[in-house]
mmCIF file of N, CA and C in Angstrom:
data_model
loop_
_atom_site.group_PDB
_atom_site.id
_atom_site.type_symbol
_atom_site.label_atom_id
_atom_site.label_comp_id
_atom_site.label_asym_id
_atom_site.label_seq_id
_atom_site.Cartn_x
_atom_site.Cartn_y
_atom_site.Cartn_z
ATOM 1 N N MET A 1 -8.914 -20.251 6.876
ATOM 2 C CA MET A 1 -8.703 -18.979 7.537
ATOM 3 C C MET A 1 -7.362 -18.970 8.218
ATOM 4 N N VAL A 2 -6.655 -17.869 8.151
ATOM 5 C CA VAL A 2 -5.310 -17.759 8.813
ATOM 6 C C VAL A 2 -5.526 -17.420 10.258
ATOM 7 N N LYS A 3 -4.859 -18.201 11.132
ATOM 8 C CA LYS A 3 -4.968 -17.947 12.542
ATOM 9 C C LYS A 3 -3.950 -16.846 12.947
ATOM 10 N N ASN A 4 -4.362 -16.020 13.800
ATOM 11 C CA ASN A 4 -3.452 -14.915 14.230
ATOM 12 C C ASN A 4 -2.517 -15.464 15.341
ATOM 13 N N THR A 5 -1.297 -15.780 14.947
ATOM 14 C CA THR A 5 -0.327 -16.346 15.860
ATOM 15 C C THR A 5 0.659 -15.332 16.376
ATOM 16 N N ALA A 6 0.489 -14.068 15.985
ATOM 17 C CA ALA A 6 1.369 -13.011 16.480
ATOM 18 C C ALA A 6 1.139 -12.807 17.942
ATOM 19 N N VAL A 7 2.136 -12.165 18.593
ATOM 20 C CA VAL A 7 2.045 -11.862 20.068
ATOM 21 C C VAL A 7 2.293 -10.374 20.292
ATOM 22 N N GLY A 8 1.800 -9.932 21.396
ATOM 23 C CA GLY A 8 2.037 -8.542 21.845
ATOM 24 C C GLY A 8 1.567 -7.464 20.865
ATOM 25 N N HIS A 9 2.473 -6.540 20.586
ATOM 26 C CA HIS A 9 2.067 -5.391 19.727
ATOM 27 C C HIS A 9 1.738 -5.935 18.276
ATOM 28 N N LYS A 10 2.440 -6.966 17.839
ATOM 29 C CA LYS A 10 2.164 -7.490 16.497
ATOM 30 C C LYS A 10 0.698 -7.977 16.448
ATOM 31 N N LYS A 11 0.299 -8.672 17.463
ATOM 32 C CA LYS A 11 -1.086 -9.231 17.474
ATOM 33 C C LYS A 11 -2.124 -8.039 17.469
ATOM 34 N N PHE A 12 -1.741 -6.974 18.205
ATOM 35 C CA PHE A 12 -2.688 -5.776 18.205
ATOM 36 C C PHE A 12 -2.811 -5.246 16.790
ATOM 37 N N TRP A 13 -1.760 -5.017 16.059
ATOM 38 C CA TRP A 13 -1.772 -4.474 14.729
ATOM 39 C C TRP A 13 -2.348 -5.440 13.732
ATOM 40 N N HIS A 14 -2.185 -6.721 13.942
ATOM 41 C CA HIS A 14 -2.788 -7.713 13.037
ATOM 42 C C HIS A 14 -4.325 -7.675 13.153
ATOM 43 N N SER A 15 -4.843 -7.365 14.322
ATOM 44 C CA SER A 15 -6.275 -7.321 14.515
ATOM 45 C C SER A 15 -6.879 -6.207 13.639
ATOM 46 N N PHE A 16 -6.129 -5.140 13.437
ATOM 47 C CA PHE A 16 -6.634 -4.075 12.545
ATOM 48 C C PHE A 16 -6.711 -4.523 11.109
ATOM 49 N N ARG A 17 -5.696 -5.325 10.688
ATOM 50 C CA ARG A 17 -5.722 -5.827 9.338
ATOM 51 C C ARG A 17 -6.853 -6.782 9.121
ATOM 52 N N PHE A 18 -7.123 -7.622 10.106
ATOM 53 C CA PHE A 18 -8.230 -8.570 9.948
ATOM 54 C C PHE A 18 -9.544 -7.802 9.907
ATOM 55 N N ALA A 19 -9.693 -6.768 10.743
ATOM 56 C CA ALA A 19 -10.944 -6.003 10.729
ATOM 57 C C ALA A 19 -11.107 -5.296 9.393
ATOM 58 N N ALA A 20 -10.056 -4.721 8.863
ATOM 59 C CA ALA A 20 -10.119 -4.055 7.568
ATOM 60 C C ALA A 20 -10.466 -5.048 6.459
ATOM 61 N N HIS A 21 -9.956 -6.267 6.594
ATOM 62 C CA HIS A 21 -10.360 -7.305 5.590
ATOM 63 C C HIS A 21 -11.820 -7.585 5.716
ATOM 64 N N GLY A 22 -12.336 -7.671 6.936
ATOM 65 C CA GLY A 22 -13.759 -7.916 7.131
ATOM 66 C C GLY A 22 -14.672 -6.867 6.468
ATOM 67 N N ILE A 23 -14.249 -5.617 6.679
ATOM 68 C CA ILE A 23 -15.030 -4.531 6.137
ATOM 69 C C ILE A 23 -14.968 -4.543 4.589
ATOM 70 N N ALA A 24 -13.756 -4.761 4.045
ATOM 71 C CA ALA A 24 -13.569 -4.857 2.577
ATOM 72 C C ALA A 24 -14.369 -6.054 2.010
ATOM 73 N N SER A 25 -14.366 -7.181 2.715
ATOM 74 C CA SER A 25 -15.126 -8.300 2.267
ATOM 75 C C SER A 25 -16.599 -8.034 2.190
ATOM 76 N N ALA A 26 -17.151 -7.370 3.251
ATOM 77 C CA ALA A 26 -18.547 -7.073 3.289
ATOM 78 C C ALA A 26 -18.876 -6.068 2.169
ATOM 79 N N PHE A 27 -17.990 -5.108 1.951
ATOM 80 C CA PHE A 27 -18.216 -4.155 0.884
ATOM 81 C C PHE A 27 -18.245 -4.827 -0.484
ATOM 82 N N LYS A 28 -17.347 -5.791 -0.729
ATOM 83 C CA LYS A 28 -17.274 -6.430 -1.983
ATOM 84 C C LYS A 28 -18.470 -7.416 -2.231
ATOM 85 N N SER A 29 -18.973 -8.026 -1.169
ATOM 86 C CA SER A 29 -19.961 -9.064 -1.335
ATOM 87 C C SER A 29 -21.430 -8.635 -1.066
ATOM 88 N N GLU A 30 -21.603 -7.522 -0.416
ATOM 89 C CA GLU A 30 -22.962 -7.145 -0.008
ATOM 90 C C GLU A 30 -23.408 -5.858 -0.699
ATOM 91 N N LEU A 31 -24.460 -5.952 -1.480
ATOM 92 C CA LEU A 31 -25.005 -4.836 -2.192
ATOM 93 C C LEU A 31 -25.413 -3.698 -1.229
ATOM 94 N N ASN A 32 -26.061 -4.084 -0.143
ATOM 95 C CA ASN A 32 -26.533 -3.104 0.807
ATOM 96 C C ASN A 32 -25.423 -2.342 1.447
ATOM 97 N N MET A 33 -24.245 -2.976 1.606
ATOM 98 C CA MET A 33 -23.112 -2.243 2.176
ATOM 99 C C MET A 33 -22.594 -1.173 1.194
ATOM 100 N N LYS A 34 -22.644 -1.488 -0.081
ATOM 101 C CA LYS A 34 -22.284 -0.515 -1.103
ATOM 102 C C LYS A 34 -23.261 0.639 -1.133
ATOM 103 N N VAL A 35 -24.608 0.265 -1.077
ATOM 104 C CA VAL A 35 -25.623 1.307 -1.112
ATOM 105 C C VAL A 35 -25.503 2.226 0.086
ATOM 106 N N HIS A 36 -25.386 1.633 1.290
ATOM 107 C CA HIS A 36 -25.275 2.466 2.505
ATOM 108 C C HIS A 36 -24.003 3.346 2.475
ATOM 109 N N SER A 37 -22.929 2.787 1.997
ATOM 110 C CA SER A 37 -21.671 3.572 1.967
ATOM 111 C C SER A 37 -21.833 4.711 0.993
ATOM 112 N N GLY A 38 -22.411 4.454 -0.196
ATOM 113 C CA GLY A 38 -22.589 5.478 -1.211
ATOM 114 C C GLY A 38 -23.506 6.576 -0.694
ATOM 115 N N LEU A 39 -24.593 6.194 -0.054
ATOM 116 C CA LEU A 39 -25.522 7.204 0.492
ATOM 117 C C LEU A 39 -24.831 8.007 1.625
ATOM 118 N N GLY A 40 -24.014 7.333 2.408
ATOM 119 C CA GLY A 40 -23.264 8.022 3.474
ATOM 120 C C GLY A 40 -22.343 9.079 2.891
ATOM 121 N N LEU A 41 -21.640 8.733 1.752
ATOM 122 C CA LEU A 41 -20.783 9.708 1.189
ATOM 123 C C LEU A 41 -21.544 10.883 0.574
ATOM 124 N N LEU A 42 -22.709 10.573 -0.026
ATOM 125 C CA LEU A 42 -23.570 11.683 -0.541
ATOM 126 C C LEU A 42 -24.062 12.609 0.627
ATOM 127 N N VAL A 43 -24.424 12.040 1.748
ATOM 128 C CA VAL A 43 -24.825 12.822 2.818
ATOM 129 C C VAL A 43 -23.667 13.719 3.372
ATOM 130 N N LEU A 44 -22.507 13.167 3.425
ATOM 131 C CA LEU A 44 -21.319 13.951 3.868
ATOM 132 C C LEU A 44 -20.993 15.069 2.848
ATOM 133 N N ALA A 45 -21.153 14.765 1.595
ATOM 134 C CA ALA A 45 -20.920 15.854 0.577
ATOM 135 C C ALA A 45 -21.984 16.917 0.745
ATOM 136 N N ALA A 46 -23.246 16.540 0.970
ATOM 137 C CA ALA A 46 -24.257 17.546 1.173
ATOM 138 C C ALA A 46 -24.043 18.390 2.485
ATOM 139 N N ALA A 47 -23.520 17.699 3.472
ATOM 140 C CA ALA A 47 -23.172 18.493 4.741
ATOM 141 C C ALA A 47 -22.095 19.465 4.490
ATOM 142 N N ALA A 48 -21.116 19.142 3.648
ATOM 143 C CA ALA A 48 -20.056 20.105 3.243
ATOM 144 C C ALA A 48 -20.680 21.239 2.423
ATOM 145 N N ILE A 49 -21.485 20.910 1.506
ATOM 146 C CA ILE A 49 -22.080 21.969 0.642
ATOM 147 C C ILE A 49 -22.968 22.889 1.452
ATOM 148 N N PHE A 50 -23.736 22.345 2.328
ATOM 149 C CA PHE A 50 -24.657 23.204 3.169
ATOM 150 C C PHE A 50 -23.945 23.766 4.380
ATOM 151 N N ARG A 51 -22.718 23.401 4.572
ATOM 152 C CA ARG A 51 -21.936 23.929 5.714
ATOM 153 C C ARG A 51 -22.655 23.756 7.034
ATOM 154 N N VAL A 52 -23.023 22.574 7.376
ATOM 155 C CA VAL A 52 -23.760 22.292 8.579
ATOM 156 C C VAL A 52 -22.823 22.474 9.781
ATOM 157 N N SER A 53 -23.398 22.638 10.956
ATOM 158 C CA SER A 53 -22.660 22.859 12.137
ATOM 159 C C SER A 53 -21.821 21.664 12.593
ATOM 160 N N PRO A 54 -20.807 21.867 13.419
ATOM 161 C CA PRO A 54 -20.061 20.701 13.943
ATOM 162 C C PRO A 54 -20.923 19.668 14.603
ATOM 163 N N SER A 55 -21.919 20.113 15.384
ATOM 164 C CA SER A 55 -22.756 19.161 16.072
ATOM 165 C C SER A 55 -23.634 18.330 15.082
ATOM 166 N N SER A 56 -23.983 19.015 13.989
ATOM 167 C CA SER A 56 -24.752 18.234 12.927
ATOM 168 C C SER A 56 -23.846 17.283 12.222
ATOM 169 N N TRP A 57 -22.583 17.625 12.021
ATOM 170 C CA TRP A 57 -21.622 16.696 11.435
ATOM 171 C C TRP A 57 -21.526 15.414 12.342
ATOM 172 N N LEU A 58 -21.454 15.712 13.598
ATOM 173 C CA LEU A 58 -21.309 14.602 14.560
ATOM 174 C C LEU A 58 -22.531 13.686 14.510
ATOM 175 N N LEU A 59 -23.722 14.267 14.465
ATOM 176 C CA LEU A 59 -24.912 13.461 14.350
ATOM 177 C C LEU A 59 -24.965 12.647 13.040
ATOM 178 N N LEU A 60 -24.542 13.262 11.953
ATOM 179 C CA LEU A 60 -24.548 12.564 10.647
ATOM 180 C C LEU A 60 -23.561 11.400 10.690
ATOM 181 N N LEU A 61 -22.364 11.674 11.255
ATOM 182 C CA LEU A 61 -21.292 10.651 11.305
ATOM 183 C C LEU A 61 -21.789 9.495 12.165
ATOM 184 N N LEU A 62 -22.431 9.822 13.331
ATOM 185 C CA LEU A 62 -22.945 8.782 14.172
ATOM 186 C C LEU A 62 -23.996 7.918 13.458
ATOM 187 N N ALA A 63 -24.890 8.550 12.735
ATOM 188 C CA ALA A 63 -25.916 7.825 12.002
ATOM 189 C C ALA A 63 -25.348 6.916 10.937
ATOM 190 N N ILE A 64 -24.401 7.442 10.158
ATOM 191 C CA ILE A 64 -23.731 6.671 9.154
ATOM 192 C C ILE A 64 -22.956 5.492 9.771
ATOM 193 N N THR A 65 -22.221 5.753 10.823
ATOM 194 C CA THR A 65 -21.480 4.705 11.461
ATOM 195 C C THR A 65 -22.398 3.597 11.994
ATOM 196 N N LEU A 66 -23.513 4.000 12.579
ATOM 197 C CA LEU A 66 -24.460 2.976 13.157
ATOM 198 C C LEU A 66 -24.992 2.107 12.000
ATOM 199 N N VAL A 67 -25.385 2.759 10.879
ATOM 200 C CA VAL A 67 -25.942 1.937 9.787
ATOM 201 C C VAL A 67 -24.892 0.978 9.204
ATOM 202 N N LEU A 68 -23.632 1.493 9.015
ATOM 203 C CA LEU A 68 -22.614 0.553 8.474
ATOM 204 C C LEU A 68 -22.242 -0.567 9.490
ATOM 205 N N THR A 69 -22.257 -0.210 10.752
ATOM 206 C CA THR A 69 -21.973 -1.218 11.768
ATOM 207 C C THR A 69 -23.086 -2.245 11.806
ATOM 208 N N ALA A 70 -24.324 -1.798 11.709
ATOM 209 C CA ALA A 70 -25.442 -2.759 11.722
ATOM 210 C C ALA A 70 -25.379 -3.662 10.450
ATOM 211 N N GLU A 71 -24.931 -3.110 9.372
ATOM 212 C CA GLU A 71 -24.851 -3.897 8.161
ATOM 213 C C GLU A 71 -23.704 -4.929 8.255
ATOM 214 N N LEU A 72 -22.586 -4.509 8.867
ATOM 215 C CA LEU A 72 -21.441 -5.470 9.110
ATOM 216 C C LEU A 72 -21.915 -6.613 10.032
ATOM 217 N N LEU A 73 -22.636 -6.261 11.092
ATOM 218 C CA LEU A 73 -23.125 -7.304 12.005
ATOM 219 C C LEU A 73 -24.155 -8.219 11.341
ATOM 220 N N ASN A 74 -24.958 -7.635 10.524
ATOM 221 C CA ASN A 74 -25.970 -8.392 9.793
ATOM 222 C C ASN A 74 -25.232 -9.399 8.857
ATOM 223 N N THR A 75 -24.256 -8.987 8.157
ATOM 224 C CA THR A 75 -23.479 -9.829 7.285
ATOM 225 C C THR A 75 -22.814 -10.943 8.065
ATOM 226 N N ALA A 76 -22.242 -10.619 9.221
ATOM 227 C CA ALA A 76 -21.570 -11.641 10.042
ATOM 228 C C ALA A 76 -22.622 -12.649 10.498
ATOM 229 N N ILE A 77 -23.743 -12.195 10.945
ATOM 230 C CA ILE A 77 -24.765 -13.115 11.434
ATOM 231 C C ILE A 77 -25.286 -14.005 10.336
ATOM 232 N N GLU A 78 -25.552 -13.447 9.129
ATOM 233 C CA GLU A 78 -26.017 -14.234 8.021
ATOM 234 C C GLU A 78 -24.983 -15.322 7.643
ATOM 235 N N ALA A 79 -23.706 -14.908 7.599
ATOM 236 C CA ALA A 79 -22.696 -15.872 7.237
ATOM 237 C C ALA A 79 -22.612 -17.009 8.263
ATOM 238 N N THR A 80 -22.709 -16.645 9.502
ATOM 239 C CA THR A 80 -22.638 -17.661 10.546
ATOM 240 C C THR A 80 -23.899 -18.613 10.424
ATOM 241 N N ILE A 81 -25.048 -18.061 10.245
ATOM 242 C CA ILE A 81 -26.226 -18.875 10.109
ATOM 243 C C ILE A 81 -26.172 -19.801 8.884
ATOM 244 N N ASP A 82 -25.602 -19.270 7.802
ATOM 245 C CA ASP A 82 -25.454 -20.125 6.604
ATOM 246 C C ASP A 82 -24.470 -21.266 6.850
ATOM 247 N N LEU A 83 -23.429 -20.990 7.626
ATOM 248 C CA LEU A 83 -22.434 -22.022 7.963
ATOM 249 C C LEU A 83 -23.052 -23.098 8.892
ATOM 250 N N VAL A 84 -23.776 -22.657 9.893
ATOM 251 C CA VAL A 84 -24.290 -23.526 10.873
ATOM 252 C C VAL A 84 -25.520 -24.290 10.413
ATOM 253 N N SER A 85 -26.359 -23.617 9.618
ATOM 254 C CA SER A 85 -27.605 -24.179 9.225
ATOM 255 C C SER A 85 -27.845 -23.940 7.724
ATOM 256 N N PRO A 86 -27.148 -24.705 6.848
ATOM 257 C CA PRO A 86 -27.316 -24.446 5.424
ATOM 258 C C PRO A 86 -28.721 -24.792 4.919
ATOM 259 N N GLU A 87 -29.407 -25.624 5.618
ATOM 260 C CA GLU A 87 -30.835 -25.938 5.204
ATOM 261 C C GLU A 87 -31.726 -24.852 5.829
ATOM 262 N N ILE A 88 -32.891 -24.763 5.251
ATOM 263 C CA ILE A 88 -33.927 -23.772 5.687
ATOM 264 C C ILE A 88 -34.445 -24.253 7.053
ATOM 265 N N HIS A 89 -34.410 -23.317 8.041
ATOM 266 C CA HIS A 89 -34.910 -23.707 9.340
ATOM 267 C C HIS A 89 -35.589 -22.442 9.899
ATOM 268 N N PRO A 90 -36.686 -22.547 10.641
ATOM 269 C CA PRO A 90 -37.407 -21.366 11.164
ATOM 270 C C PRO A 90 -36.520 -20.522 12.085
ATOM 271 N N LEU A 91 -35.646 -21.079 12.849
ATOM 272 C CA LEU A 91 -34.756 -20.303 13.745
ATOM 273 C C LEU A 91 -33.720 -19.575 12.963
ATOM 274 N N ALA A 92 -33.247 -20.169 11.877
ATOM 275 C CA ALA A 92 -32.261 -19.542 11.010
ATOM 276 C C ALA A 92 -32.964 -18.291 10.366
ATOM 277 N N LYS A 93 -34.137 -18.460 9.920
ATOM 278 C CA LYS A 93 -34.905 -17.333 9.326
ATOM 279 C C LYS A 93 -35.166 -16.245 10.321
ATOM 280 N N LYS A 94 -35.465 -16.628 11.552
ATOM 281 C CA LYS A 94 -35.732 -15.666 12.549
ATOM 282 C C LYS A 94 -34.453 -14.836 12.894
ATOM 283 N N ALA A 95 -33.330 -15.513 12.982
ATOM 284 C CA ALA A 95 -32.083 -14.811 13.322
ATOM 285 C C ALA A 95 -31.685 -13.867 12.153
ATOM 286 N N LYS A 96 -31.868 -14.350 10.893
ATOM 287 C CA LYS A 96 -31.514 -13.488 9.751
ATOM 288 C C LYS A 96 -32.468 -12.283 9.711
ATOM 289 N N ASP A 97 -33.789 -12.549 9.869
ATOM 290 C CA ASP A 97 -34.702 -11.456 9.774
ATOM 291 C C ASP A 97 -34.539 -10.445 10.878
ATOM 292 N N THR A 98 -34.149 -10.887 12.074
ATOM 293 C CA THR A 98 -33.941 -10.021 13.165
ATOM 294 C C THR A 98 -32.732 -9.098 12.939
ATOM 295 N N ALA A 99 -31.658 -9.739 12.405
ATOM 296 C CA ALA A 99 -30.469 -8.906 12.054
ATOM 297 C C ALA A 99 -30.773 -7.892 10.991
ATOM 298 N N ALA A 100 -31.521 -8.328 9.997
ATOM 299 C CA ALA A 100 -31.914 -7.363 8.970
ATOM 300 C C ALA A 100 -32.788 -6.243 9.558
ATOM 301 N N GLY A 101 -33.627 -6.565 10.533
ATOM 302 C CA GLY A 101 -34.470 -5.580 11.206
ATOM 303 C C GLY A 101 -33.601 -4.532 11.948
ATOM 304 N N ALA A 102 -32.482 -5.000 12.481
ATOM 305 C CA ALA A 102 -31.559 -4.050 13.153
ATOM 306 C C ALA A 102 -30.991 -3.072 12.149
ATOM 307 N N VAL A 103 -30.679 -3.503 10.942
ATOM 308 C CA VAL A 103 -30.191 -2.613 9.905
ATOM 309 C C VAL A 103 -31.320 -1.600 9.561
ATOM 310 N N LEU A 104 -32.514 -2.125 9.360
ATOM 311 C CA LEU A 104 -33.612 -1.229 9.024
ATOM 312 C C LEU A 104 -33.850 -0.163 10.122
ATOM 313 N N LEU A 105 -33.780 -0.573 11.356
ATOM 314 C CA LEU A 105 -33.980 0.341 12.459
ATOM 315 C C LEU A 105 -32.921 1.458 12.481
ATOM 316 N N THR A 106 -31.685 1.063 12.261
ATOM 317 C CA THR A 106 -30.642 2.138 12.238
ATOM 318 C C THR A 106 -30.780 2.963 10.999
ATOM 319 N N ALA A 107 -31.210 2.441 9.882
ATOM 320 C CA ALA A 107 -31.433 3.221 8.666
ATOM 321 C C ALA A 107 -32.546 4.255 8.877
ATOM 322 N N VAL A 108 -33.580 3.859 9.549
ATOM 323 C CA VAL A 108 -34.699 4.786 9.863
ATOM 324 C C VAL A 108 -34.175 5.917 10.743
ATOM 325 N N PHE A 109 -33.357 5.560 11.740
ATOM 326 C CA PHE A 109 -32.719 6.631 12.575
ATOM 327 C C PHE A 109 -31.894 7.564 11.717
ATOM 328 N N ALA A 110 -31.146 6.979 10.803
ATOM 329 C CA ALA A 110 -30.296 7.829 9.901
ATOM 330 C C ALA A 110 -31.115 8.778 9.078
ATOM 331 N N VAL A 111 -32.234 8.298 8.567
ATOM 332 C CA VAL A 111 -33.101 9.171 7.781
ATOM 333 C C VAL A 111 -33.683 10.294 8.665
ATOM 334 N N ILE A 112 -34.119 9.974 9.870
ATOM 335 C CA ILE A 112 -34.611 10.983 10.776
ATOM 336 C C ILE A 112 -33.494 12.004 11.135
ATOM 337 N N ALA A 113 -32.314 11.543 11.370
ATOM 338 C CA ALA A 113 -31.217 12.446 11.656
ATOM 339 C C ALA A 113 -30.937 13.340 10.442
ATOM 340 N N GLY A 114 -30.988 12.735 9.237
ATOM 341 C CA GLY A 114 -30.783 13.633 8.026
ATOM 342 C C GLY A 114 -31.809 14.670 7.880
ATOM 343 N N ILE A 115 -33.105 14.282 8.151
ATOM 344 C CA ILE A 115 -34.193 15.320 8.052
ATOM 345 C C ILE A 115 -33.918 16.386 9.075
ATOM 346 N N TYR A 116 -33.565 16.018 10.284
ATOM 347 C CA TYR A 116 -33.254 17.002 11.348
ATOM 348 C C TYR A 116 -32.197 17.926 10.944
ATOM 349 N N VAL A 117 -31.074 17.432 10.377
ATOM 350 C CA VAL A 117 -29.928 18.222 10.017
ATOM 351 C C VAL A 117 -30.181 19.127 8.784
ATOM 352 N N PHE A 118 -30.829 18.503 7.758
ATOM 353 C CA PHE A 118 -30.922 19.224 6.441
ATOM 354 C C PHE A 118 -32.240 19.984 6.226
ATOM 355 N N TYR A 119 -33.207 19.853 7.087
ATOM 356 C CA TYR A 119 -34.452 20.480 6.838
ATOM 357 C C TYR A 119 -34.356 22.026 6.621
ATOM 358 N N TYR A 120 -33.805 22.719 7.621
ATOM 359 C CA TYR A 120 -33.690 24.155 7.536
ATOM 360 C C TYR A 120 -32.756 24.615 6.453
ATOM 361 N N PRO A 121 -31.553 24.050 6.325
ATOM 362 C CA PRO A 121 -30.640 24.450 5.229
ATOM 363 C C PRO A 121 -31.266 24.281 3.848
ATOM 364 N N VAL A 122 -31.938 23.131 3.650
ATOM 365 C CA VAL A 122 -32.600 22.912 2.346
ATOM 366 C C VAL A 122 -33.757 23.866 2.111
ATOM 367 N N MET A 123 -34.548 24.109 3.132
ATOM 368 C CA MET A 123 -35.640 25.044 2.979
ATOM 369 C C MET A 123 -35.153 26.473 2.720
ATOM 370 N N ASP A 124 -34.068 26.894 3.407
ATOM 371 C CA ASP A 124 -33.489 28.217 3.123
ATOM 372 C C ASP A 124 -32.955 28.248 1.692
ATOM 373 N N TRP A 125 -32.348 27.185 1.213
ATOM 374 C CA TRP A 125 -31.787 27.151 -0.175
ATOM 375 C C TRP A 125 -32.944 27.277 -1.137
ATOM 376 N N ILE A 126 -34.019 26.549 -0.952
ATOM 377 C CA ILE A 126 -35.163 26.618 -1.861
ATOM 378 C C ILE A 126 -35.768 27.981 -1.805
ATOM 379 N N THR A 127 -35.906 28.574 -0.639
ATOM 380 C CA THR A 127 -36.433 29.970 -0.554
ATOM 381 C C THR A 127 -35.567 30.920 -1.281
ATOM 382 N N GLY A 128 -34.256 30.745 -1.198
ATOM 383 C CA GLY A 128 -33.341 31.610 -1.924
ATOM 384 C C GLY A 128 -33.497 31.459 -3.415
ATOM 385 N N LEU A 129 -33.750 30.304 -3.915
ATOM 386 C CA LEU A 129 -33.944 30.065 -5.310
ATOM 387 C C LEU A 129 -35.243 30.738 -5.846
ATOM 388 N N MET A 130 -36.249 30.768 -4.959
ATOM 389 C CA MET A 130 -37.549 31.265 -5.400
ATOM 390 C C MET A 130 -37.630 32.839 -5.315
ATOM 391 N N SER A 131 -36.711 33.434 -4.630
ATOM 392 C CA SER A 131 -36.813 34.891 -4.491
ATOM 393 C C SER A 131 -35.866 35.582 -5.395
#
């Protein structure tokens, strides 16, 4: 791994590059990161189609960001556990399962937020189709 030896403003900007590399790495290596990102894009497309309110956009963006952040943290925790404890160990399993649980919890929140935002627009759309 390359050590960040830059100083001052350079170090600040290098940190963004390292962060972007981490996101790209997780996206390339983790199926769930791809799935969550794809679903997030679909949700944003639906929000544009249904012309949801600015506050609904904010709620959706928050939910998507939380899920992706939880997935990134889960990936980091799993990689660290695999490095520190390559053999099967009950504490390693507990750490990995707990991190995965955090992703699940944020995904459930995202689904609830999506239902909250899209329920009435979708019901109005269906009603319009039936009349």
